[in-house]
Coordinates of C-alpha atoms in Angstrom, one line a residue:
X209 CA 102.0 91.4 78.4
X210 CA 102.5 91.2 82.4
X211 CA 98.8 90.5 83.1
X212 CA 98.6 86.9 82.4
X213 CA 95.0 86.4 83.2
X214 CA 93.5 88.9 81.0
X215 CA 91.1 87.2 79.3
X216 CA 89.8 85.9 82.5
X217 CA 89.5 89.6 84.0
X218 CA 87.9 91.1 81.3
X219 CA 85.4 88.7 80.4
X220 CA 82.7 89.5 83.2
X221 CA 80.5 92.5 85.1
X222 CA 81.4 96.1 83.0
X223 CA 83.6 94.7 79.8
X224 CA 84.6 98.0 78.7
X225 CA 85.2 99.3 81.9
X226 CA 87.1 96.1 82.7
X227 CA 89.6 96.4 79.0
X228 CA 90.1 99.9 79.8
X229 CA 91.3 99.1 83.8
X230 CA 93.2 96.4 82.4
X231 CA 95.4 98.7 79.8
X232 CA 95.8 101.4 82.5
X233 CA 97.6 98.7 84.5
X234 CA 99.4 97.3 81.9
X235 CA 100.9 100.7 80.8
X236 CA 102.1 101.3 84.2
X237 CA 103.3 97.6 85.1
X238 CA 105.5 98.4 81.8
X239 CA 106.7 101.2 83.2
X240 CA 107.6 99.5 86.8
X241 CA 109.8 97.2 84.8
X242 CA 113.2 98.3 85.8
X243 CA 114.9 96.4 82.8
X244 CA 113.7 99.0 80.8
X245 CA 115.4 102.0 83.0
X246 CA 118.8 99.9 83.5
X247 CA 118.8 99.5 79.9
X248 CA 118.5 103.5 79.2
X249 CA 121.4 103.5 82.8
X250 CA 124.2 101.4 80.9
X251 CA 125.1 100.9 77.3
X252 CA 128.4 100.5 75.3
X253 CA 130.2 102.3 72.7
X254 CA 133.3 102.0 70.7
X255 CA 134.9 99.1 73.3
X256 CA 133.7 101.7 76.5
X257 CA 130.7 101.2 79.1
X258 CA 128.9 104.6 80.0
X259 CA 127.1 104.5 82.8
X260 CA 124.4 107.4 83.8
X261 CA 121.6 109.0 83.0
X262 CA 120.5 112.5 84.3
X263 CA 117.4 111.7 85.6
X264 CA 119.0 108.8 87.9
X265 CA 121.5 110.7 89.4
X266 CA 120.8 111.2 93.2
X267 CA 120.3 115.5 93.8
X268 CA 123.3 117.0 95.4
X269 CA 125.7 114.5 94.2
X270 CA 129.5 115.2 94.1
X271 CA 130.2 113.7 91.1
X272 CA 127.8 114.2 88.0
X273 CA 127.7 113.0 84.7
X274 CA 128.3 109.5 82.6
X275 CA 130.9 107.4 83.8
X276 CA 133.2 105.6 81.4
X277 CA 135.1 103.0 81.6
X278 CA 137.5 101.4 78.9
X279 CA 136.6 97.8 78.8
X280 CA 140.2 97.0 77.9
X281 CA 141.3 98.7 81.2
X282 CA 138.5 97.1 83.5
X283 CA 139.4 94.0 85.0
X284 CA 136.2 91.6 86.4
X285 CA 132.6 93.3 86.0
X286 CA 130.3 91.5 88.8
X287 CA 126.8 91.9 89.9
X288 CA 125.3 91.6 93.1
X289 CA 122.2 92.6 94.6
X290 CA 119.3 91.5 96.2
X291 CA 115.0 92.4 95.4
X292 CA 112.3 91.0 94.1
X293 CA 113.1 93.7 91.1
X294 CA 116.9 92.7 91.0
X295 CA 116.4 89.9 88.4
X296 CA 115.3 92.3 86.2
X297 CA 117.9 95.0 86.8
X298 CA 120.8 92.2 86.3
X299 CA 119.2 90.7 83.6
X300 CA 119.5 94.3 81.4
X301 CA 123.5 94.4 82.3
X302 CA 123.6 90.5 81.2
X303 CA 122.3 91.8 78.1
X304 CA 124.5 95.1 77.4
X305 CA 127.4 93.2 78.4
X306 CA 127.1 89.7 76.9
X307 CA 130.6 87.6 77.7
X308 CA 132.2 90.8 79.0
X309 CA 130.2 90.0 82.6
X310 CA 132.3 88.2 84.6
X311 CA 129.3 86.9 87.0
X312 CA 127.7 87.4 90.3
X313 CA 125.0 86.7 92.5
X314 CA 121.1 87.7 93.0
X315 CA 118.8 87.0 95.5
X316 CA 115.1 86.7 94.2
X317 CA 111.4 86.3 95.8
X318 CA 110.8 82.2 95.8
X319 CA 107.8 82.1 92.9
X320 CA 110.0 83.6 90.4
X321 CA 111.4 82.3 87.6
X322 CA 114.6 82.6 86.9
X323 CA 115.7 84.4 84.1
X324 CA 119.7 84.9 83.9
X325 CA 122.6 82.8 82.5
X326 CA 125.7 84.6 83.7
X327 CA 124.6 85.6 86.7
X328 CA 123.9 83.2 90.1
X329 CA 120.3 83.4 91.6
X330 CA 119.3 82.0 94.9
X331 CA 115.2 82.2 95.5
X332 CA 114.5 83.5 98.6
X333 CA 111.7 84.1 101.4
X334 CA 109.8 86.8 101.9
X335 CA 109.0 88.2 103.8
X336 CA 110.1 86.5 106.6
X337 CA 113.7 85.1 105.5
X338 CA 114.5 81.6 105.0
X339 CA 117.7 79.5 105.0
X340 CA 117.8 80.1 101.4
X341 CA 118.4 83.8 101.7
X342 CA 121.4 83.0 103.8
X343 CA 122.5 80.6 101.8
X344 CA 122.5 83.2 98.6
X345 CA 124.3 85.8 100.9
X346 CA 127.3 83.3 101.6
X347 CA 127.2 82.6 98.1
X348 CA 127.8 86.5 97.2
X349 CA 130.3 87.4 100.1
X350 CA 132.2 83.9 98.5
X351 CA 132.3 85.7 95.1
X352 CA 133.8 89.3 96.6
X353 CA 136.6 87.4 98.0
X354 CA 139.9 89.1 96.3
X355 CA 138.1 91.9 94.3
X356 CA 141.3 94.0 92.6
X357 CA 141.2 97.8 92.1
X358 CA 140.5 97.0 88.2
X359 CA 137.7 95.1 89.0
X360 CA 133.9 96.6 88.6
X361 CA 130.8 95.6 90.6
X362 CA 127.2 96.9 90.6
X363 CA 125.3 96.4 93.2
X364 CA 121.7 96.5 93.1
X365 CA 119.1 97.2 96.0
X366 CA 115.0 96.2 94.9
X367 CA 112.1 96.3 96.9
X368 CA 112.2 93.0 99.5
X369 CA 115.8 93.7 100.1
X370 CA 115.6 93.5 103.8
X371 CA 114.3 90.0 103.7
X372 CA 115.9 88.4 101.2
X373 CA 119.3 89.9 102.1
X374 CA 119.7 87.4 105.3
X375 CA 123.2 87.1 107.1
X376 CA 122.4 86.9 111.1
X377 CA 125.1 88.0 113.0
X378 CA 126.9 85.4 115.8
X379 CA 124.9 84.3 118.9
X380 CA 121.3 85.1 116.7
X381 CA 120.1 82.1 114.6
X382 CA 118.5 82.6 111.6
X383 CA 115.4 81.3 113.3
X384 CA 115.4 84.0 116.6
X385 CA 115.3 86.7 113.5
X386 CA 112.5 85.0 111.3
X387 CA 111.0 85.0 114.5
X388 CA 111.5 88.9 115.2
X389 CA 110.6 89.5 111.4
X390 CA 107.4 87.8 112.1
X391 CA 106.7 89.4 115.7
X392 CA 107.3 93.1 114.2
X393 CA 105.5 92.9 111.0
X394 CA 103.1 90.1 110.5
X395 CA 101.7 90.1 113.9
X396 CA 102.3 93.6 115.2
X397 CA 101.8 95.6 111.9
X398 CA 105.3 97.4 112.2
X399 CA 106.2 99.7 109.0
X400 CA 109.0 98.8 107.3
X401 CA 110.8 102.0 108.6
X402 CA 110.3 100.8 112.3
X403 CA 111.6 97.1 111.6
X404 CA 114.7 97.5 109.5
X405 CA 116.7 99.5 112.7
X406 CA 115.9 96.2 114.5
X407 CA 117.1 93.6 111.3
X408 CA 119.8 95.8 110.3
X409 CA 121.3 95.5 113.7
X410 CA 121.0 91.8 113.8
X411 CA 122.5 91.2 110.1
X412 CA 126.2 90.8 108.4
X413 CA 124.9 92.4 105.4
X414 CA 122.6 94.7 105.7
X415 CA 123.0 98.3 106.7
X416 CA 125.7 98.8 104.2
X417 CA 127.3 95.7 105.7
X418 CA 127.3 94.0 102.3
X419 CA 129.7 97.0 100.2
X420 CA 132.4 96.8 102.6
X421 CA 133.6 94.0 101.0
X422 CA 134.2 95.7 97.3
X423 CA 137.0 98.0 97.9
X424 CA 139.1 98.4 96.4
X425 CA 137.0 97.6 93.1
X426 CA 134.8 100.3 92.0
X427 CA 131.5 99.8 92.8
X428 CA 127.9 101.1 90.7
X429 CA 125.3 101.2 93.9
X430 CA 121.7 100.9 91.7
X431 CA 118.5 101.4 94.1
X432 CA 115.0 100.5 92.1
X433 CA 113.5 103.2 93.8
X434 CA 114.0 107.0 93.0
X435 CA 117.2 108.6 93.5
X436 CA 116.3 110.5 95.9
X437 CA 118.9 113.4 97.4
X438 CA 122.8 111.9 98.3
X439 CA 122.5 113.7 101.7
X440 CA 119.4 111.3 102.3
X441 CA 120.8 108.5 101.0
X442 CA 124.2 108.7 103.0
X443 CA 122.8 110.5 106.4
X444 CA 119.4 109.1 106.6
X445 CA 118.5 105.4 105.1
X446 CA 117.8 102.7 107.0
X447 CA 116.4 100.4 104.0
X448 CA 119.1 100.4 101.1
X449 CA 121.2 98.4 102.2
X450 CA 123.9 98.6 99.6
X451 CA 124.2 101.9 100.9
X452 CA 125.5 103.3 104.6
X453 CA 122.6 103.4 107.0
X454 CA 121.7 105.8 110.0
X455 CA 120.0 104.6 113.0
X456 CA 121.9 102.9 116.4
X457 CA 121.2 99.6 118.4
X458 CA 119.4 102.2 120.8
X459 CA 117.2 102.6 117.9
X460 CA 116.5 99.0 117.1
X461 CA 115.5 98.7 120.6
X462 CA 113.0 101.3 121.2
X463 CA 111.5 100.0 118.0
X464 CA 111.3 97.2 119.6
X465 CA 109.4 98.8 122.9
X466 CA 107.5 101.5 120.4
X467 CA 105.5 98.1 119.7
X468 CA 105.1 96.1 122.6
X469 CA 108.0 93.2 121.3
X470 CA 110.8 93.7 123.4
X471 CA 109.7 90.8 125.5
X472 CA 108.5 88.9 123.2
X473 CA 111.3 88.4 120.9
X474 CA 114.0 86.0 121.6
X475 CA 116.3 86.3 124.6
X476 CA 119.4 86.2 122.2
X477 CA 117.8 89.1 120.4
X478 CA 117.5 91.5 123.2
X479 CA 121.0 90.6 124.4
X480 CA 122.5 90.7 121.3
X481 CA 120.9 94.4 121.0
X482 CA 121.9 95.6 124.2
X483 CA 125.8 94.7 124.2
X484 CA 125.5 97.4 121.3
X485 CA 129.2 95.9 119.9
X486 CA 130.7 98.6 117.9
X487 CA 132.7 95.7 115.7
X488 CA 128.8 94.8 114.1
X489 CA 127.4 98.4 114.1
X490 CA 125.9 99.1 110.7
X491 CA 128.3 101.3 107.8
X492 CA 128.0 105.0 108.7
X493 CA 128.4 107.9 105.7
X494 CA 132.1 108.4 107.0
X495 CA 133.5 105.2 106.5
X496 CA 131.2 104.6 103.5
X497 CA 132.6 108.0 101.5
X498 CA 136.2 106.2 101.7
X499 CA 134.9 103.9 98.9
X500 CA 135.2 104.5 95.5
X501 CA 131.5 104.6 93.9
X502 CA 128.7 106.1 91.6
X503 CA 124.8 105.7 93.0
X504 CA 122.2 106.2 90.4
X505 CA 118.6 106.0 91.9
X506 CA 117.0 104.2 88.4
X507 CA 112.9 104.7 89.1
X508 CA 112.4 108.4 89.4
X509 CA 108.9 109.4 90.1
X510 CA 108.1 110.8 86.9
X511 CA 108.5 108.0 84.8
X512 CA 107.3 105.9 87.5
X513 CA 104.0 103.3 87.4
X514 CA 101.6 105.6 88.7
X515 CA 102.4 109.1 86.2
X516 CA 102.2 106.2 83.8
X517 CA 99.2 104.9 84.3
X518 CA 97.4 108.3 84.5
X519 CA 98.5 109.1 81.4
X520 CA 97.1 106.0 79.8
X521 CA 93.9 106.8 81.7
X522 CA 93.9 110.0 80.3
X523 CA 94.4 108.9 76.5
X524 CA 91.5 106.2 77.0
X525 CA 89.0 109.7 78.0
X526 CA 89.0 109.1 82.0
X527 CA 90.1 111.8 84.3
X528 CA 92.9 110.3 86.3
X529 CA 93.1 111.3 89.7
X530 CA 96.0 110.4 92.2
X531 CA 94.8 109.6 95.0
X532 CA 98.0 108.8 97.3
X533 CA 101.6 107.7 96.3
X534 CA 102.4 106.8 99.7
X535 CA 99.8 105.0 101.0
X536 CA 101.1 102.4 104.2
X537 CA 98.0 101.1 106.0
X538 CA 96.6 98.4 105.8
X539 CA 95.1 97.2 102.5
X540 CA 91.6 95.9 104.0
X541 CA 90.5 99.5 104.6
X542 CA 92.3 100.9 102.0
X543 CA 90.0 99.1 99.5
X544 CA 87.1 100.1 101.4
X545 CA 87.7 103.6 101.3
X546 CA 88.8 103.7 97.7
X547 CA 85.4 101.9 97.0
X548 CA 83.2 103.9 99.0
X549 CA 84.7 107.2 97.3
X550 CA 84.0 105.2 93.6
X551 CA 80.8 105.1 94.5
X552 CA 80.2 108.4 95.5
X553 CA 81.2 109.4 92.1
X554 CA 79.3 106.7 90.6
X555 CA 75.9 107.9 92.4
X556 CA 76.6 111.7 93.2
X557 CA 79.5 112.7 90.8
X558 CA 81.8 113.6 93.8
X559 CA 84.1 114.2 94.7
X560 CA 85.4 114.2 91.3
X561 CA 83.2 114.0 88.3
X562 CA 82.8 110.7 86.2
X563 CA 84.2 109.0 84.5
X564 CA 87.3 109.2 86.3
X565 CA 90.2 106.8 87.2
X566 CA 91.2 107.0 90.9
X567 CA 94.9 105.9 91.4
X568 CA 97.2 105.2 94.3
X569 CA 100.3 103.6 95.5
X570 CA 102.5 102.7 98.2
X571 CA 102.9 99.9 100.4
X572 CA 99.8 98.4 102.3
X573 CA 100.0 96.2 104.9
X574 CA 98.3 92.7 105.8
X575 CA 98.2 92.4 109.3
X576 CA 97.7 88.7 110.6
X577 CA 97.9 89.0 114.8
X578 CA 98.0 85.5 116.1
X579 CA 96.0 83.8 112.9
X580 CA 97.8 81.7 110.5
X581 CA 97.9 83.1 106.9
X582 CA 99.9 85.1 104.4
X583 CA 100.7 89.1 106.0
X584 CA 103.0 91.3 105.4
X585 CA 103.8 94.3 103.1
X586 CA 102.5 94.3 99.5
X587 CA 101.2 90.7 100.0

């Protein structure tokens, strides 16, 4: 059971309609669990570890099918990644592996507990980094030292990445970027998609940075997200950053300018951005197809949370009704609207006729402006 105040939930206002809201979440907070996916990913059999699944392979990839390895032929098995679903992920290779797992390294959102034995996890900030995501970042790049060609290493990319996945690059302190972070998202309201060109840029690990340092080992890239097509994922990502990314320090500063914080982020920021040093440009496709690796996009949309959750909605008599699955404004009017269309089809039966589960995802936004308070994405 994930929802740990149940009782508490369903014990006021509409019971039943309460229970049944309650087991429609709970079906697709199951299926949001991305142990269970990695799990279905990696297995062994007869002294060999398969890795794939059909479903997670990205569209368009070069290479298809399982890969298998001979455990008596593979060298060191690592993990490291970064996510507030990474502890999860690891935690299902921990278990398929047992003592064959060499080690590694996770950063986690501070709050969680932690859950692994073989693997290293360092709790992080999010989402505006603290010294504790760099501190977990020199931990992993200390672990990749000396990686051998027999050597295996998953890497695993989770929602939260770009925060907790903090290495700022020389001449920016950890603080100008919190501050930047802050600026851009908390106060500003950036998306995601406009602040990551601006991190990425400032960052020895994002952007790809972080894989650069696995060859010549063979590397598993897992993304808790879907899989997405491999032309997207090498040409156009800004935001997995185990994988190569696709936007310029131009970029990062008209993001900047696109929201009114050019001049109000640190000086060293700006410089830093406009001496556009090739030597800390994030990994292009190019130099990223070089490497040796398998990516395997392990939350496809259809058995995602929200096809999950309809289908529990529908098997408890409600008409489920998806709403949005990309939703990215802010969560204040988001609620209001959603409300205001239940109670349409409360009073009028429209625009959809009771009863009826409305359902929607994505990632809304807390704006704070110059108030004091928790903001961000998903907060």
């Amino acid at each position: 059971m994930r929802i740990l105040n149940r009782e508490t939930l369903a014990s006021h206002g509409n019971i039943r309609g309460r229970e049944a809201l309650l087991q429609i979440l709970e079906a697709g907070l199951e299926a949001a669990d991305p142990y269970n996916n990695t799990r279905r990913l990696i297995r062994l059999e007869d002294g060999k570890l398969i890795v794939g699944y059909k479903d997670f392979e990205p569209t368009g990839s070069p290479k298809t099918g399982d890969e298998v390895y001979d455990l008596s032929e593979v060298g060191r098995i690592f993990v490291f990644g970064a996510g507030k679903g990474s502890q999860r992920v690891a935690q299902a290779i921990e278990d398929c592996l047992g003592d064959r797992l060499t080690g590694g390294h996770i950063i986690a959102k501070k709050g969680d507990d932690i859950t692994l034995k073989r693997i290293g996890v360092t709790l992080g900030a999010h989402p505006v980094p603290d010294e504790d995501c760099v501190r977990g970042c020199q931990k992993i790049l200390a672990m990749m030292q000396g990686l051998k060609e027999e050597d295996l290493v998953f890497t695993i990319a989770a929602n939260g990445v770009s925060s907790l996945l903090t290495l700022p690059v020389p001449g920016v302190s950890l603080e100008d970027v919190r501050k930047t972070t802050y600026i851009m998202q908390i106060e500003r309201g950036a998306h995601t998609g406009d602040l990551n060109p601006v991190r990425n840029h400032l960052d020895l690990m994002k952007g790809g940075r972080i894989s650069i340092h696995i060859p010549p080992a063979m590397a598993i890239h897992l993304v808790v997200f879907p899989p997405s097509s491999h032309d997207q994922l090498m040409h156009h990502n800004n935001w997995l950053h185990n994988l190569p990314e696709c936007t310029t320090f131009a970029v990062a500063i008209e993001n900047l300018k696109k929201h009114d914080a050019w001049d109000a982020v640190p000086a060293s920021v700006r410089k830093f951005l406009e001496r556009a040093d090739p030597k800390y440009e994030t990994i292009k496709a190019e130099e990223f197809e070089k490497m040796r690796f398998r990516i395997f996009g392990i939350m496809p949309d259809h058995l995602g949370m929200i096809p999950t959750a309809m289908q529990k909605a529908a098997e408890l008599g409600f008409k489920p009704v998806n709403l949005a699955t990309r939703l990215d404004v802010e969560a204040n009017q988001t609620a209001q609207v959603i409300a205001a269309i239940a109670r349409t089809i409360e009073t009028q039966g429209e625009p959809f006729e009771p009863p009826c589960a409305l359902i929607s995802g994505g990632e809304l936004l807390v704006t704070v402006g110059q108030e004091t308070g928790i903001g961000g994405r998903n907060q």
